[in-house]
XYZ file of C-alpha atoms in Angstrom:
659
model
C 238.521 189.751 315.487
C 240.033 192.508 313.454
C 241.590 195.466 315.172
C 243.161 198.459 313.512
C 246.496 200.013 314.354
C 248.267 203.001 312.875
C 251.508 202.128 311.071
C 253.460 204.774 309.219
C 250.358 206.906 308.665
C 248.404 204.001 307.192
C 245.652 201.921 308.672
C 246.548 198.258 308.642
C 244.176 195.413 309.313
C 245.454 193.087 311.957
C 244.105 189.576 311.937
C 243.761 187.271 314.848
C 242.697 183.759 315.462
C 240.062 182.037 317.466
C 239.544 178.469 318.393
C 236.696 176.655 316.809
C 234.019 175.244 318.982
C 232.255 171.965 318.508
C 230.668 171.904 315.082
C 229.164 169.791 312.468
C 231.109 166.607 312.539
C 233.650 164.585 314.385
C 236.134 161.812 314.017
C 236.729 158.931 316.249
C 240.310 159.720 315.364
C 241.768 161.944 312.706
C 241.959 160.328 309.327
C 244.097 160.437 306.265
C 243.675 162.632 303.243
C 241.717 159.995 301.369
C 239.408 159.279 304.269
C 240.826 155.835 304.906
C 240.292 154.334 308.331
C 242.698 153.110 310.937
C 245.230 155.924 310.944
C 245.689 157.924 314.139
C 247.692 160.760 312.649
C 245.999 164.124 312.247
C 243.929 164.489 309.101
C 245.944 165.683 306.156
C 243.460 167.603 304.073
C 240.303 169.648 304.159
C 238.546 166.851 302.336
C 238.220 165.039 305.654
C 235.583 165.973 308.278
C 238.765 167.095 309.860
C 240.020 166.800 313.393
C 240.249 169.750 315.740
C 239.965 172.644 313.426
C 240.997 176.249 313.731
C 240.596 179.204 311.483
C 241.561 182.860 311.325
C 239.317 185.614 310.411
C 238.150 189.167 310.769
C 235.451 190.917 312.753
C 233.879 193.775 310.829
C 231.837 196.366 312.691
C 228.292 196.215 313.945
C 225.837 198.982 314.670
C 224.947 199.502 318.361
C 221.648 197.816 317.526
C 223.560 194.619 316.858
C 222.879 194.843 313.126
C 225.753 194.653 310.711
C 227.386 197.883 309.684
C 226.730 198.552 306.025
C 230.142 198.122 304.478
C 230.768 199.653 301.043
C 231.307 196.862 298.494
C 234.653 196.164 296.901
C 234.663 197.375 293.277
C 234.796 194.649 290.660
C 237.429 196.313 288.457
C 240.719 195.103 287.102
C 243.280 195.285 289.925
C 245.848 196.759 287.556
C 243.571 199.425 286.112
C 241.671 200.307 289.267
C 244.055 200.484 292.229
C 242.965 204.040 292.995
C 239.347 202.926 293.025
C 240.192 199.957 295.222
C 242.076 202.203 297.629
C 239.096 204.548 297.893
C 236.837 201.600 298.592
C 239.145 200.317 301.304
C 239.071 203.719 303.006
C 235.281 203.739 302.834
C 235.150 200.303 304.449
C 237.577 201.466 307.124
C 235.422 204.511 307.853
C 232.450 202.210 308.347
C 234.314 200.249 311.010
C 233.239 202.332 313.997
C 231.811 199.906 316.508
C 233.105 197.144 318.705
C 232.139 194.035 316.715
C 229.481 191.712 318.048
C 228.559 193.983 320.972
C 226.099 196.810 321.434
C 228.671 199.316 322.627
C 229.689 202.104 320.264
C 233.411 202.780 320.545
C 235.188 205.906 319.273
C 238.056 205.105 316.970
C 240.588 206.704 319.293
C 239.544 204.600 322.310
C 239.326 201.163 320.717
C 241.323 198.507 322.555
C 244.189 197.053 320.563
C 242.651 193.595 320.867
C 238.856 193.930 321.040
C 238.504 190.196 320.517
C 239.268 189.695 324.198
C 236.447 192.057 325.160
C 233.994 190.379 322.811
C 234.960 186.915 324.031
C 234.491 187.954 327.651
C 231.051 189.384 326.927
C 230.017 186.219 325.085
C 230.793 184.140 328.200
C 229.452 186.596 330.782
C 226.133 187.118 328.982
C 225.716 184.415 326.328
C 221.963 184.959 326.141
C 222.247 188.578 324.995
C 225.245 187.896 322.794
C 223.596 185.121 320.783
C 220.208 186.841 320.723
C 221.866 189.691 318.811
C 223.353 187.220 316.336
C 219.989 185.525 315.850
C 218.500 188.884 314.814
C 220.523 188.710 311.586
C 218.355 185.841 310.305
C 214.752 185.522 309.201
C 212.582 183.544 311.634
C 209.223 182.074 310.705
C 208.574 182.209 314.446
C 210.902 184.291 316.596
C 212.079 182.512 319.748
C 210.785 183.943 323.020
C 213.985 182.925 324.806
C 217.566 182.329 323.777
C 218.976 179.639 326.065
C 217.399 177.009 328.306
C 219.617 174.818 330.502
C 218.417 171.659 332.202
C 219.365 168.128 333.240
C 218.594 164.921 331.394
C 218.746 161.314 332.544
C 219.946 158.693 330.095
C 217.537 155.816 329.676
C 220.052 152.962 329.508
C 222.723 153.993 332.013
C 220.608 156.149 334.305
C 223.288 158.862 334.256
C 222.071 162.449 334.702
C 224.020 165.179 332.919
C 223.677 168.799 331.849
C 221.877 169.662 328.642
C 220.994 172.905 326.910
C 218.852 174.224 324.080
C 219.271 177.376 322.003
C 216.297 179.413 320.701
C 214.006 176.630 321.994
C 210.580 177.689 320.708
C 211.703 179.331 317.465
C 210.966 178.139 313.924
C 213.336 178.674 311.026
C 214.097 177.565 307.459
C 217.763 177.347 306.549
C 216.890 177.243 302.845
C 214.879 180.462 303.110
C 217.782 182.220 304.815
C 220.263 180.923 302.222
C 218.257 181.681 299.083
C 214.760 183.229 299.255
C 215.779 185.987 301.660
C 218.326 187.417 299.228
C 215.952 187.320 296.267
C 213.239 189.063 298.330
C 215.815 191.715 299.267
C 216.447 192.448 295.577
C 219.743 190.591 295.239
C 218.519 187.836 292.932
C 220.797 188.941 290.109
C 223.976 188.489 292.158
C 226.005 185.291 291.672
C 225.496 182.549 294.243
C 227.535 179.655 292.787
C 230.528 179.585 290.442
C 230.965 176.019 289.219
C 234.342 175.123 287.725
C 235.264 171.638 286.470
C 238.663 171.729 284.725
C 238.558 168.055 283.711
C 235.162 168.231 281.987
C 235.924 171.814 280.879
C 232.582 172.937 282.290
C 231.869 176.296 283.890
C 228.545 177.621 285.112
C 227.347 180.600 287.122
C 224.070 180.460 289.038
C 222.542 183.674 290.339
C 220.429 183.673 293.493
C 217.266 183.934 291.373
C 218.337 180.972 289.234
C 219.283 178.992 292.332
C 215.873 179.658 293.882
C 214.153 178.489 290.718
C 216.125 175.219 290.635
C 215.650 174.528 294.346
C 211.902 175.217 294.290
C 211.328 172.808 291.409
C 213.555 170.016 292.751
C 211.903 170.310 296.163
C 208.543 169.955 294.437
C 209.790 166.863 292.604
C 211.117 165.278 295.804
C 207.826 165.967 297.521
C 206.075 164.078 294.723
C 208.504 161.187 295.263
C 207.459 160.954 298.915
C 209.861 163.219 300.854
C 208.244 165.081 303.738
C 209.273 167.066 306.816
C 211.549 165.079 309.120
C 212.500 162.445 306.533
C 216.156 161.689 305.829
C 217.547 162.038 302.291
C 221.026 160.632 301.687
C 223.132 162.567 299.166
C 225.967 160.697 297.414
C 227.144 163.229 294.866
C 230.201 164.648 293.119
C 231.120 168.335 293.236
C 228.489 169.620 290.807
C 225.747 172.272 291.168
C 223.071 169.588 291.441
C 224.611 168.549 294.763
C 224.146 171.999 296.314
C 220.687 172.282 294.792
C 219.861 168.900 296.323
C 221.082 169.948 299.769
C 218.973 173.100 299.678
C 215.896 171.319 298.289
C 215.983 168.799 301.141
C 216.277 171.635 303.658
C 213.422 173.453 301.909
C 211.068 170.548 302.659
C 212.061 170.478 306.333
C 213.763 167.141 305.708
C 217.220 166.107 306.922
C 220.147 165.457 304.584
C 222.929 162.992 305.198
C 225.734 163.705 302.725
C 228.228 160.938 302.029
C 231.438 161.628 300.156
C 230.936 160.682 296.505
C 233.051 157.643 295.692
C 232.962 156.082 299.169
C 233.223 152.292 299.001
C 229.979 150.266 299.045
C 230.545 148.911 302.582
C 231.006 152.414 304.036
C 228.022 153.715 302.088
C 225.891 150.789 303.271
C 226.811 151.568 306.897
C 225.543 155.114 306.484
C 222.375 154.002 304.708
C 221.558 151.678 307.589
C 222.376 154.315 310.203
C 220.312 157.141 308.676
C 217.505 155.103 307.009
C 216.855 157.532 304.116
C 213.587 157.524 302.195
C 215.426 158.773 299.090
C 219.018 158.674 297.839
C 220.199 161.483 295.562
C 223.165 160.424 293.460
C 224.828 160.865 290.069
C 225.956 158.577 287.290
C 229.639 159.304 287.923
C 232.216 161.419 289.721
C 235.419 163.101 288.565
C 238.574 162.503 290.619
C 241.255 164.718 289.181
C 242.769 163.518 285.921
C 241.675 159.915 286.515
C 238.978 158.282 284.431
C 235.430 159.118 285.592
C 234.272 156.832 288.404
C 230.903 155.170 287.764
C 228.633 155.429 290.813
C 226.043 152.872 289.697
C 227.961 149.739 290.780
C 228.907 151.393 294.081
C 225.328 152.378 294.945
C 223.850 149.067 293.805
C 226.342 147.065 295.887
C 225.737 149.293 298.927
C 221.990 148.745 298.634
C 222.568 145.002 298.362
C 224.603 145.083 301.583
C 222.211 147.355 303.485
C 219.227 145.992 305.376
C 217.438 149.313 304.789
C 216.068 150.005 301.310
C 215.063 153.551 300.307
C 211.865 154.220 298.374
C 213.676 156.044 295.592
C 217.134 156.458 294.058
C 217.200 159.701 292.050
C 220.074 159.841 289.546
C 221.669 162.921 287.941
C 222.861 161.740 284.539
C 226.290 162.999 283.442
C 227.613 162.760 279.908
C 230.949 161.206 280.920
C 229.364 157.977 282.244
C 225.656 157.132 282.131
C 223.597 155.167 284.651
C 221.971 152.454 282.578
C 219.335 151.346 282.778
C 217.338 153.518 285.166
C 214.836 150.967 286.452
C 211.595 152.618 287.552
C 210.211 149.298 288.779
C 212.787 149.245 291.608
C 212.352 152.929 292.472
C 215.059 154.541 290.331
C 214.299 157.925 288.803
C 216.065 160.175 286.284
C 216.738 163.467 288.092
C 216.546 165.632 284.981
C 213.321 163.966 283.859
C 211.370 164.429 287.088
C 212.509 168.060 287.327
C 211.489 168.681 283.710
C 208.074 167.179 284.398
C 207.525 169.302 287.514
C 208.649 172.454 285.731
C 206.191 171.818 282.901
C 203.398 171.426 285.465
C 204.669 174.327 287.605
C 205.154 172.041 290.603
C 207.198 173.925 293.165
C 207.645 173.710 296.918
C 207.609 176.542 299.422
C 209.883 176.520 302.463
C 208.753 174.372 305.383
C 209.986 175.862 308.672
C 211.248 173.540 311.392
C 211.726 173.880 315.131
C 215.055 175.346 316.250
C 216.148 172.016 317.703
C 215.098 169.956 314.693
C 218.079 168.571 312.731
C 219.122 170.249 309.505
C 221.559 167.455 308.671
C 223.437 164.394 309.840
C 227.070 163.831 308.960
C 228.878 160.650 309.894
C 232.381 160.489 311.292
C 235.074 158.383 309.683
C 234.595 155.502 312.100
C 238.295 154.803 312.587
C 237.716 153.417 316.103
C 234.302 151.853 315.637
C 230.923 152.423 314.045
C 230.703 155.915 312.482
C 228.968 158.438 314.706
C 226.093 160.409 313.226
C 226.623 164.034 314.228
C 223.273 165.819 314.370
C 223.146 169.572 313.755
C 220.291 171.714 315.089
C 218.732 173.959 312.442
C 218.762 177.250 314.361
C 222.122 176.971 316.095
C 223.751 175.900 312.842
C 222.441 178.922 310.928
C 223.137 181.448 313.689
C 226.673 180.171 314.211
C 227.576 180.068 310.527
C 226.309 183.570 309.788
C 228.603 184.834 312.551
C 231.546 182.779 311.326
C 231.379 183.738 307.678
C 230.829 187.454 308.262
C 232.799 188.328 311.349
C 235.557 185.793 311.054
C 236.042 185.174 307.344
C 235.186 188.754 306.313
C 232.566 187.535 303.823
C 229.560 189.848 303.921
C 227.549 189.609 300.739
C 227.553 190.541 297.058
C 231.088 191.157 295.818
C 232.688 188.752 298.295
C 233.709 185.351 296.912
C 235.009 182.409 298.925
C 236.863 179.466 297.406
C 236.874 176.500 299.788
C 239.021 173.727 298.352
C 237.197 170.870 300.023
C 234.331 168.508 299.249
C 230.675 168.668 300.231
C 231.067 165.212 301.768
C 233.083 166.739 304.624
C 231.949 169.208 307.251
C 234.100 171.971 305.743
C 232.196 171.595 302.515
C 228.847 171.637 304.319
C 229.726 174.845 306.110
C 231.963 176.831 303.772
C 231.045 175.636 300.298
C 227.313 175.285 300.814
C 225.692 177.021 303.759
C 227.800 179.874 305.142
C 228.496 181.809 301.895
C 224.817 181.584 300.921
C 223.667 182.716 304.369
C 225.794 185.828 303.810
C 224.468 186.416 300.280
C 228.003 186.031 298.884
C 229.279 183.759 296.107
C 230.858 180.340 296.607
C 233.220 178.579 294.195
C 232.309 174.931 293.615
C 235.534 173.456 292.266
C 235.602 169.933 290.809
C 239.349 169.658 290.547
C 242.613 169.200 292.437
C 245.434 171.533 293.513
C 247.732 169.855 290.968
C 247.150 167.752 287.886
C 244.031 169.619 286.724
C 245.973 170.620 284.743
C 248.960 171.796 286.813
C 250.091 173.658 289.938
C 248.459 176.893 288.754
C 244.946 175.494 289.317
C 244.104 177.234 292.600
C 245.660 180.554 291.565
C 243.775 180.426 288.257
C 240.521 180.048 290.205
C 241.409 183.012 292.436
C 242.116 185.163 289.393
C 239.158 184.109 287.281
C 236.499 184.484 289.970
C 238.182 187.343 291.847
C 238.242 185.326 295.053
C 238.473 187.371 298.261
C 238.975 184.481 300.747
C 240.464 181.060 300.094
C 240.262 178.064 302.427
C 242.475 175.009 301.936
C 244.803 172.569 303.697
C 248.579 172.682 304.156
C 248.719 169.387 302.260
C 247.375 171.127 299.158
C 249.998 173.859 299.438
C 252.735 171.257 299.829
C 251.513 169.503 296.688
C 251.602 172.796 294.798
C 255.091 173.532 296.134
C 256.273 170.055 295.097
C 255.141 170.561 291.501
C 256.115 174.234 291.375
C 259.076 174.641 293.762
C 259.897 178.164 292.597
C 256.261 179.333 292.701
C 256.529 180.237 289.035
C 252.823 179.596 288.394
C 251.702 181.753 291.306
C 254.119 184.522 290.330
C 252.986 184.477 286.713
C 249.392 185.108 287.759
C 250.455 187.480 290.526
C 252.574 189.600 288.182
C 249.527 190.413 286.075
C 247.507 191.384 289.154
C 245.454 188.209 289.263
C 245.697 187.743 293.034
C 245.001 191.328 294.110
C 241.476 190.537 295.314
C 242.696 187.855 297.766
C 242.481 189.158 301.336
C 242.975 185.930 303.299
C 244.267 182.379 302.882
C 242.870 180.101 305.592
C 244.540 176.793 306.451
C 242.971 173.896 308.341
C 242.727 170.128 308.542
C 246.161 169.532 310.090
C 248.888 171.370 311.918
C 250.640 173.920 309.716
C 254.355 174.232 310.290
C 255.502 177.871 310.579
C 257.639 177.499 307.434
C 254.501 176.980 305.300
C 252.786 179.987 306.838
C 255.832 182.232 306.456
C 256.523 181.208 302.861
C 252.993 181.885 301.647
C 252.701 185.057 303.703
C 255.692 186.447 301.823
C 254.051 185.562 298.519
C 250.749 187.150 299.521
C 252.553 190.281 300.723
C 253.966 190.690 297.233
C 251.096 189.578 295.002
C 247.777 189.660 296.905
C 245.779 192.547 298.413
C 248.165 195.445 299.131
C 248.723 196.949 302.607
C 246.662 200.074 301.962
C 243.658 197.785 301.448
C 244.297 195.837 304.635
C 246.794 193.422 303.137
C 246.401 189.686 302.712
C 247.044 187.177 305.465
C 247.778 183.487 305.849
C 245.716 182.213 308.737
C 246.366 178.881 310.427
C 243.576 176.907 312.095
C 242.865 174.329 314.740
C 239.855 172.149 314.077
C 238.217 170.052 316.727
C 236.990 166.982 314.976
C 233.537 167.859 316.124
C 233.962 171.530 315.585
C 233.519 174.535 313.516
C 236.119 176.954 312.408
C 236.455 180.507 313.513
C 239.195 183.031 314.540
C 240.745 186.706 315.045
C 243.857 189.025 316.472
C 247.711 189.010 316.385
C 248.964 185.797 314.763
C 251.509 183.462 316.351
C 252.619 180.860 313.793
C 252.241 177.430 315.304
C 249.450 178.529 317.641
C 245.754 178.041 316.967
C 245.053 181.480 318.416
C 242.589 182.718 321.005
C 239.191 181.312 321.853
C 236.262 182.165 319.625
C 233.325 184.063 321.121
C 231.011 181.685 322.917
C 233.603 179.009 323.701
C 235.183 178.609 327.133
C 238.467 176.842 326.340
C 240.480 175.463 329.257
C 243.452 173.144 329.872
C 242.972 170.473 332.545
C 244.862 167.476 333.862
C 243.504 163.925 333.812
C 241.691 164.570 337.118
C 239.742 167.491 335.596
C 241.741 170.181 337.447
C 242.826 173.292 335.583
C 246.591 173.620 335.093
C 248.728 176.799 335.045
C 249.280 178.763 331.843
C 251.970 177.224 329.675
C 251.394 173.734 331.075
C 250.581 170.855 328.756
C 247.213 169.195 329.348
C 243.844 168.202 327.922
C 242.007 170.814 325.851
C 238.411 170.999 327.084
C 235.388 173.246 326.609
C 233.064 174.590 329.279
C 229.280 174.140 329.194
C 226.991 175.136 327.635
C 228.556 174.960 324.207
C 227.735 177.788 321.810
C 224.920 177.397 319.250
C 227.529 176.475 316.647
C 228.108 173.199 318.495
C 226.230 169.951 318.109
C 224.388 168.819 321.224
C 224.028 165.110 320.627
C 224.523 162.242 318.192
C 221.879 160.916 315.838
C 219.677 158.603 317.922
C 222.530 157.887 320.369
C 222.553 160.170 323.434
C 224.395 157.510 325.446
C 227.318 157.502 323.026
C 227.446 161.299 323.065
C 227.787 161.279 326.840
C 230.415 158.526 326.839
C 232.430 160.106 324.045
C 232.461 163.751 325.121
C 231.205 164.256 328.694
C 231.947 161.154 330.768
C 235.734 161.472 330.975
C 235.555 164.674 333.004
C 232.371 163.910 334.897
C 230.114 166.087 332.767
C 231.955 169.258 333.813
C 233.896 169.704 330.579
C 233.542 168.629 326.968
C 236.547 166.522 325.951
C 237.933 167.639 322.579
C 240.335 164.701 322.431
C 243.291 167.043 321.884
C 246.249 167.975 324.038
C 247.974 171.347 324.200
C 248.514 174.442 326.323
C 247.409 178.066 326.695
C 250.181 180.655 326.999
C 250.214 183.760 329.205
C 248.515 185.841 326.513
C 245.688 183.375 326.056
C 246.893 181.776 322.820
C 246.080 178.082 322.505
C 248.567 175.673 320.973
C 247.260 172.277 319.903
C 250.143 169.845 320.046
C 248.588 166.434 319.405
C 245.742 164.054 319.959
C 245.439 162.893 323.562
C 246.479 159.418 322.486
C 249.693 160.873 321.030
C 250.913 162.160 324.427
C 253.749 160.300 326.152
C 254.226 160.118 329.912
C 257.974 160.234 330.615
C 259.154 160.500 334.221
C 255.834 162.095 335.222
C 256.120 164.649 332.385
C 253.528 164.824 329.592
C 255.299 165.166 326.241
C 253.412 165.574 322.970
C 254.551 164.151 319.672
C 253.842 167.537 318.106
C 256.143 169.298 320.550
C 258.857 166.698 320.071
C 258.771 167.066 316.297
C 258.410 170.846 316.178
C 262.185 171.489 315.852
C 262.061 169.571 312.573
C 259.839 172.295 311.128
C 262.254 175.114 311.945
C 262.937 176.810 308.572
C 266.497 177.623 309.743
C 267.354 173.939 310.048
C 268.444 171.880 307.090
C 267.037 168.482 306.205
């Protein structure tokens, strides 16, 4: 949460962290940067449905009604020519920050606690029903829920085990697509940008406004309906980082169907596994993908081999044709369709689809884990909890509120980060998202990310420490960053979020110094590097004073504890298992796709159903900051002492020590 303190007569924004709760996807074990199986190290990039994730962010103010304070927009002027204007805007935004975020209590500026995140977190645990009901009011409901939370017991059919279960907004009906697209057009924001597409290899750039996005989604949804997709069906999406992929995701949601996105370029065997597990009626794919400066990768042989291996055969394979490599031939007799052709036909006949609302507990998507320790798990996300949780995360943690705010998430839509912070969350807020089909280096050089920040006036950037290390390797003196920074190209950047692996303090400190000099200046709140912990099945969220090396404090709605192997809580500062209390917040997934038994065995059984096992080890210090030291299977027992590999290696990351 963001608090404000007076420093030298100036108001300075102070960021804090929060732990993520269980979110969209999970790993059996963290994977490598390329998604390969069998490695038990922590994931090394955001392009993985990363392990135990954490993120830092801000909490802007709310009205006592629970509605968002109307924050004056940031001006879209040149940072060099308009610093006075930017300063005035920052003061206006500061003046609007008058209420304790996420609560209904108005708080005079003079009496605000220095760390209101603690107060908000306490309220979210003491009265979760009221807390999440207020967050749900930010969305459009086709049928408003009459209650917020229902807790019960369920008995597993195979094992006979009875365990706790819960359901958020149980009798509500909602459309995620409507909340991401239609709602903003209806509100008169259709002219604002929704997607900035940037492909440095193909030298393609495209901007889609909300009105244009709605038009594309309506027509594609109509075309998919004609091809047999209906409410509750699964559509598998195997796509590169192009606008058609986001349009496809939204079109599937619009029909009340369920998407299962698979990372474009996955090997046929892995793709076949996911086809069999999700049993899609349609596969949306493309003729090729772009992987950095490499030659375009043809998808046709990969998809055809996967379908040969899979026992399940979809009704249709809809192909987006790219100029770099064509899919040839498109064989209608075996169910293949040309994406552009069926959309053109529907547009000519004015075939469009309206939003189909679904029940709160209906799935909006499935995403499969990496499967490093067995068959990939299909994580199932509830429609309502997913939308409610993301709108809180993006606004009150990432400081992304709507038109004028732009987030650049350097990930892939095949991973949970891409689902949440490329696709859904920015659009739920009515902001703009950068869809980048490139790499941190090599497309063309180490200036790539900073060029994107400058060109699209990015306000928040989300990447992995691995990407920053790659940039540092190719540009050890930060000459590329400084070149862009010296001309004011980074002045819009307010936060740099890191996740996907542990970030050594040296990385955080080095980039914080660069942001202090070149990014948003102090009188506008400054710019901050924010480290994150990411539970493999979690979401990312955070706020308050930053301790490099720590994941931060618990996010609202999540009861984070440290216990020993017998499920007993341990004293502050003691190493143990990181667990979460029940019920999990709406942001969390409640079960696995068609496998409740596996959900219980994987996350509840170890601690007798009392706690959710995150699979990570760490400790909570006296101030409530959580440090994630390692996976549980990376902890050593030495003379009755639990030692983590992360703790053992931490001296190696001390910037004062030489190699």
